[in-house]
Amino acid sequence: MNRAMSGPCAVGIVIVNGPAGSSAAFTDTERLDVVLAFSRGWDTLYTLSDKNSPVRPHLLMMADLRVVTLSIDPATIPAPSTTSPSNADYTSRETPWRAAALQALGYSTGTAGIQAYNQYLLTKSWAVGVTPTSAYVAFVTKYHAAWMAYTHGSSAYQVYQYPWVSASGDFELAGAGGWGTDWQRVVAHETGHIFGAPDEYAASQCSSAQTFGVLGIRNGNCENDTTVPHVPCLMRANTSDVCTFTIQTFGWVDANSDGVLDVAP
Amino acid sequence: MPRFLAILQASDPQLAAGIEAANGRIVAAHEPGVLIIDGDGTTADAVRQLQAVRAVGPVDGSWDVTDLDLDAATADIVGAWNRGYSEEFVAAANLNYRADEPWDFPGGCFHSGIEGDDSSPNPPSMGPPPDSGGDTGGLVASAGDQPQQPGGQPGGDPGTAPPTDDGTTPPEGSPA
């Protein structure tokens, strides 16, 4: 099992589409936007790995795109109402469309279905002729969610609420705006979470004493630690830079300089 | 760095090696067989000669594939690539909207706890997890591997992690 950001990683991108004509239905252009955001977000990580890893990590993202169209009326999913969503807020919004999407894909509802899909991604035959060593699922939807983008580390899945995360200008939900048409760095940031990297921005309530990733690296660029200077980092802000702590959390470390990453797949 | 697309006509375990021999590297692979390749025009010419490759697009530019009679899934991937070169998208990308702004997701957008089978992320208000010696993220084990569960026990139902004393669930890899 590979828990570092290296080697081939399979990703199931599930576009959770609403009924035709509804507010949850994706247009063709929006569907392409989703694919483009993931491609560019992964490209950012690939470029960062080239620049920052002491040994090439052979990062290769492999995408299995699915579009499932549900009959659920988007009006039945409550709009987000707070910048501090509770567990119940997440559940009430995500569960209905996520469960239906998994069923439409032929899997059981809940995290068991996500796990099964991930196992499929790990074992299926890929056209590129490469066998992945890790996998996760990314749900992208126009149905409401409690927040615009988040990652479940332990269950290996992400949620992107497309209209919100890609919004610019005055568009806001629950008092927060999105990150614009080119929201690929949100994808890169959330993918960082999949590989164990923590948030570094103050609002995340991070602590520099916490440790993360396969190598147990502390969150040394956490903004809440006022005793140290902070540097630009993808896990801190909307930038394509990356800090030393995140580099190490990703597993881009060759401590003994033997030309092999310490946690190579 | 230059990028180009390659559309496959067959699967080949030696494909990645063949592309590397042409000084290229695969950045991403989209099913049913579209590769985004890091490489220049010389690499693209060499990749075009590989047996598993049906067609190769221009370097850093949109690709007119109307003559290729592509299936819908492949056409979508190429369409997404081309959208990245559309005037509308390039203009929007050049705005670099909210560049360098800190992410403002309340409580963080990384939920590392073990949730119940149908539950959603742990509430951000639960606060940071204790020093766990390494939250290892959410990658799924290869077939045959046993995913590590809370308390270091392999396998098991991810929804069965007992709550900690304060009612929250423990972070992955921490003592249950």
PDB file of C-alpha atoms in Angstrom, chain B residues 68-157:
ATOM      1  CA  LEU B  68     -10.954  10.902 -35.685  1.00  0.00           C
ATOM      2  CA  ASP B  69     -14.501   9.628 -35.063  1.00  0.00           C
ATOM      3  CA  LEU B  70     -13.940   9.407 -31.319  1.00  0.00           C
ATOM      4  CA  ASP B  71     -16.253   7.748 -28.821  1.00  0.00           C
ATOM      5  CA  ALA B  72     -18.070  10.151 -26.518  1.00  0.00           C
ATOM      6  CA  ALA B  73     -15.869   9.553 -23.486  1.00  0.00           C
ATOM      7  CA  THR B  74     -12.655  10.170 -25.393  1.00  0.00           C
ATOM      8  CA  ALA B  75     -14.139  13.212 -27.100  1.00  0.00           C
ATOM      9  CA  ASP B  76     -15.019  14.630 -23.666  1.00  0.00           C
ATOM     10  CA  ILE B  77     -11.435  14.400 -22.463  1.00  0.00           C
ATOM     11  CA  VAL B  78     -10.181  16.111 -25.606  1.00  0.00           C
ATOM     12  CA  GLY B  79     -12.990  18.645 -25.249  1.00  0.00           C
ATOM     13  CA  ALA B  80     -11.868  19.440 -21.705  1.00  0.00           C
ATOM     14  CA  TRP B  81      -8.311  19.872 -22.930  1.00  0.00           C
ATOM     15  CA  ASN B  82      -9.492  22.199 -25.694  1.00  0.00           C
ATOM     16  CA  ARG B  83     -11.589  24.190 -23.253  1.00  0.00           C
ATOM     17  CA  GLY B  84      -8.364  25.032 -21.436  1.00  0.00           C
ATOM     18  CA  TYR B  85      -7.292  26.882 -24.578  1.00  0.00           C
ATOM     19  CA  SER B  86     -10.579  28.665 -25.197  1.00  0.00           C
ATOM     20  CA  GLU B  87     -10.554  32.457 -25.042  1.00  0.00           C
ATOM     21  CA  GLU B  88     -13.146  32.398 -22.288  1.00  0.00           C
ATOM     22  CA  PHE B  89     -11.174  30.059 -20.070  1.00  0.00           C
ATOM     23  CA  VAL B  90      -7.782  31.627 -20.719  1.00  0.00           C
ATOM     24  CA  ALA B  91      -9.188  35.038 -19.825  1.00  0.00           C
ATOM     25  CA  ALA B  92     -10.655  33.683 -16.619  1.00  0.00           C
ATOM     26  CA  ALA B  93      -7.467  31.846 -15.704  1.00  0.00           C
ATOM     27  CA  ASN B  94      -5.381  34.934 -16.346  1.00  0.00           C
ATOM     28  CA  LEU B  95      -7.414  36.773 -13.731  1.00  0.00           C
ATOM     29  CA  ASN B  96      -5.854  34.433 -11.170  1.00  0.00           C
ATOM     30  CA  TYR B  97      -8.928  34.977  -9.047  1.00  0.00           C
ATOM     31  CA  ARG B  98      -8.208  35.124  -5.306  1.00  0.00           C
ATOM     32  CA  ALA B  99      -4.569  34.285  -5.941  1.00  0.00           C
ATOM     33  CA  ASP B 100      -2.523  33.758  -2.786  1.00  0.00           C
ATOM     34  CA  GLU B 101      -5.530  34.206  -0.511  1.00  0.00           C
ATOM     35  CA  PRO B 102      -5.580  31.805   2.415  1.00  0.00           C
ATOM     36  CA  TRP B 103      -8.188  29.108   2.112  1.00  0.00           C
ATOM     37  CA  ASP B 104     -11.020  30.061   4.405  1.00  0.00           C
ATOM     38  CA  PHE B 105     -12.761  26.795   4.988  1.00  0.00           C
ATOM     39  CA  PRO B 106     -14.021  26.954   8.569  1.00  0.00           C
ATOM     40  CA  GLY B 107     -12.539  24.269  10.750  1.00  0.00           C
ATOM     41  CA  GLY B 108     -10.595  22.979   7.777  1.00  0.00           C
ATOM     42  CA  CYS B 109     -11.627  20.917   4.797  1.00  0.00           C
ATOM     43  CA  PHE B 110      -9.648  17.845   5.861  1.00  0.00           C
ATOM     44  CA  HIS B 111     -11.639  15.383   7.862  1.00  0.00           C
ATOM     45  CA  SER B 112      -9.463  12.583   9.080  1.00  0.00           C
ATOM     46  CA  GLY B 113     -11.731  10.968  11.611  1.00  0.00           C
ATOM     47  CA  ILE B 114     -13.538   7.717  11.069  1.00  0.00           C
ATOM     48  CA  GLU B 115     -17.143   8.393  10.332  1.00  0.00           C
ATOM     49  CA  GLY B 116     -20.108   6.103  10.518  1.00  0.00           C
ATOM     50  CA  ASP B 117     -21.222   4.235   7.461  1.00  0.00           C
ATOM     51  CA  ASP B 118     -23.564   6.920   6.290  1.00  0.00           C
ATOM     52  CA  SER B 119     -22.326   9.880   8.200  1.00  0.00           C
ATOM     53  CA  SER B 120     -20.618  12.910   6.822  1.00  0.00           C
ATOM     54  CA  PRO B 121     -17.401  14.626   7.852  1.00  0.00           C
ATOM     55  CA  ASN B 122     -16.655  15.167  11.485  1.00  0.00           C
ATOM     56  CA  PRO B 123     -17.789  18.590  12.540  1.00  0.00           C
ATOM     57  CA  PRO B 124     -15.055  21.162  12.164  1.00  0.00           C
ATOM     58  CA  SER B 125     -15.813  22.290  15.682  1.00  0.00           C
ATOM     59  CA  MET B 126     -14.324  19.067  16.999  1.00  0.00           C
ATOM     60  CA  GLY B 127     -10.955  20.812  16.955  1.00  0.00           C
ATOM     61  CA  PRO B 128      -7.637  19.447  15.921  1.00  0.00           C
ATOM     62  CA  PRO B 129      -6.873  15.813  16.554  1.00  0.00           C
ATOM     63  CA  PRO B 130      -4.183  14.950  19.066  1.00  0.00           C
ATOM     64  CA  ASP B 131      -0.654  14.279  17.930  1.00  0.00           C
ATOM     65  CA  SER B 132      -1.217  10.920  16.368  1.00  0.00           C
ATOM     66  CA  GLY B 133       2.236  10.193  15.102  1.00  0.00           C
ATOM     67  CA  GLY B 134       0.978  10.535  11.605  1.00  0.00           C
ATOM     68  CA  ASP B 135      -2.373  10.826   9.986  1.00  0.00           C
ATOM     69  CA  THR B 136      -1.643   8.878   6.895  1.00  0.00           C
ATOM     70  CA  GLY B 137      -4.383  10.214   4.708  1.00  0.00           C
ATOM     71  CA  GLY B 138      -7.052   8.241   3.040  1.00  0.00           C
ATOM     72  CA  LEU B 139      -5.416   6.103   0.452  1.00  0.00           C
ATOM     73  CA  VAL B 140      -6.893   2.748  -0.139  1.00  0.00           C
ATOM     74  CA  ALA B 141      -4.775  -0.330   0.067  1.00  0.00           C
ATOM     75  CA  SER B 142      -3.980  -2.384  -2.955  1.00  0.00           C
ATOM     76  CA  ALA B 143      -5.999  -5.541  -3.339  1.00  0.00           C
ATOM     77  CA  GLY B 144      -4.961  -8.027  -0.717  1.00  0.00           C
ATOM     78  CA  ASP B 145      -3.672  -5.392   1.670  1.00  0.00           C
ATOM     79  CA  GLN B 146      -5.505  -4.795   4.887  1.00  0.00           C
ATOM     80  CA  PRO B 147      -6.374  -1.161   5.383  1.00  0.00           C
ATOM     81  CA  GLN B 148      -5.210   0.093   8.732  1.00  0.00           C
ATOM     82  CA  GLN B 149      -7.995   0.981  11.081  1.00  0.00           C
ATOM     83  CA  PRO B 150      -8.075   2.933  14.326  1.00  0.00           C
ATOM     84  CA  GLY B 151      -6.016   1.342  17.026  1.00  0.00           C
ATOM     85  CA  GLY B 152      -3.778  -0.226  14.464  1.00  0.00           C
ATOM     86  CA  GLN B 153      -6.120  -3.116  13.815  1.00  0.00           C
ATOM     87  CA  PRO B 154      -6.290  -4.201  10.204  1.00  0.00           C
ATOM     88  CA  GLY B 155      -9.553  -4.488   8.382  1.00  0.00           C
ATOM     89  CA  GLY B 156     -12.864  -4.035  10.115  1.00  0.00           C
ATOM     90  CA  ASP B 157     -15.850  -1.818   9.537  1.00  0.00           C
TER      91      ASP B 157
END
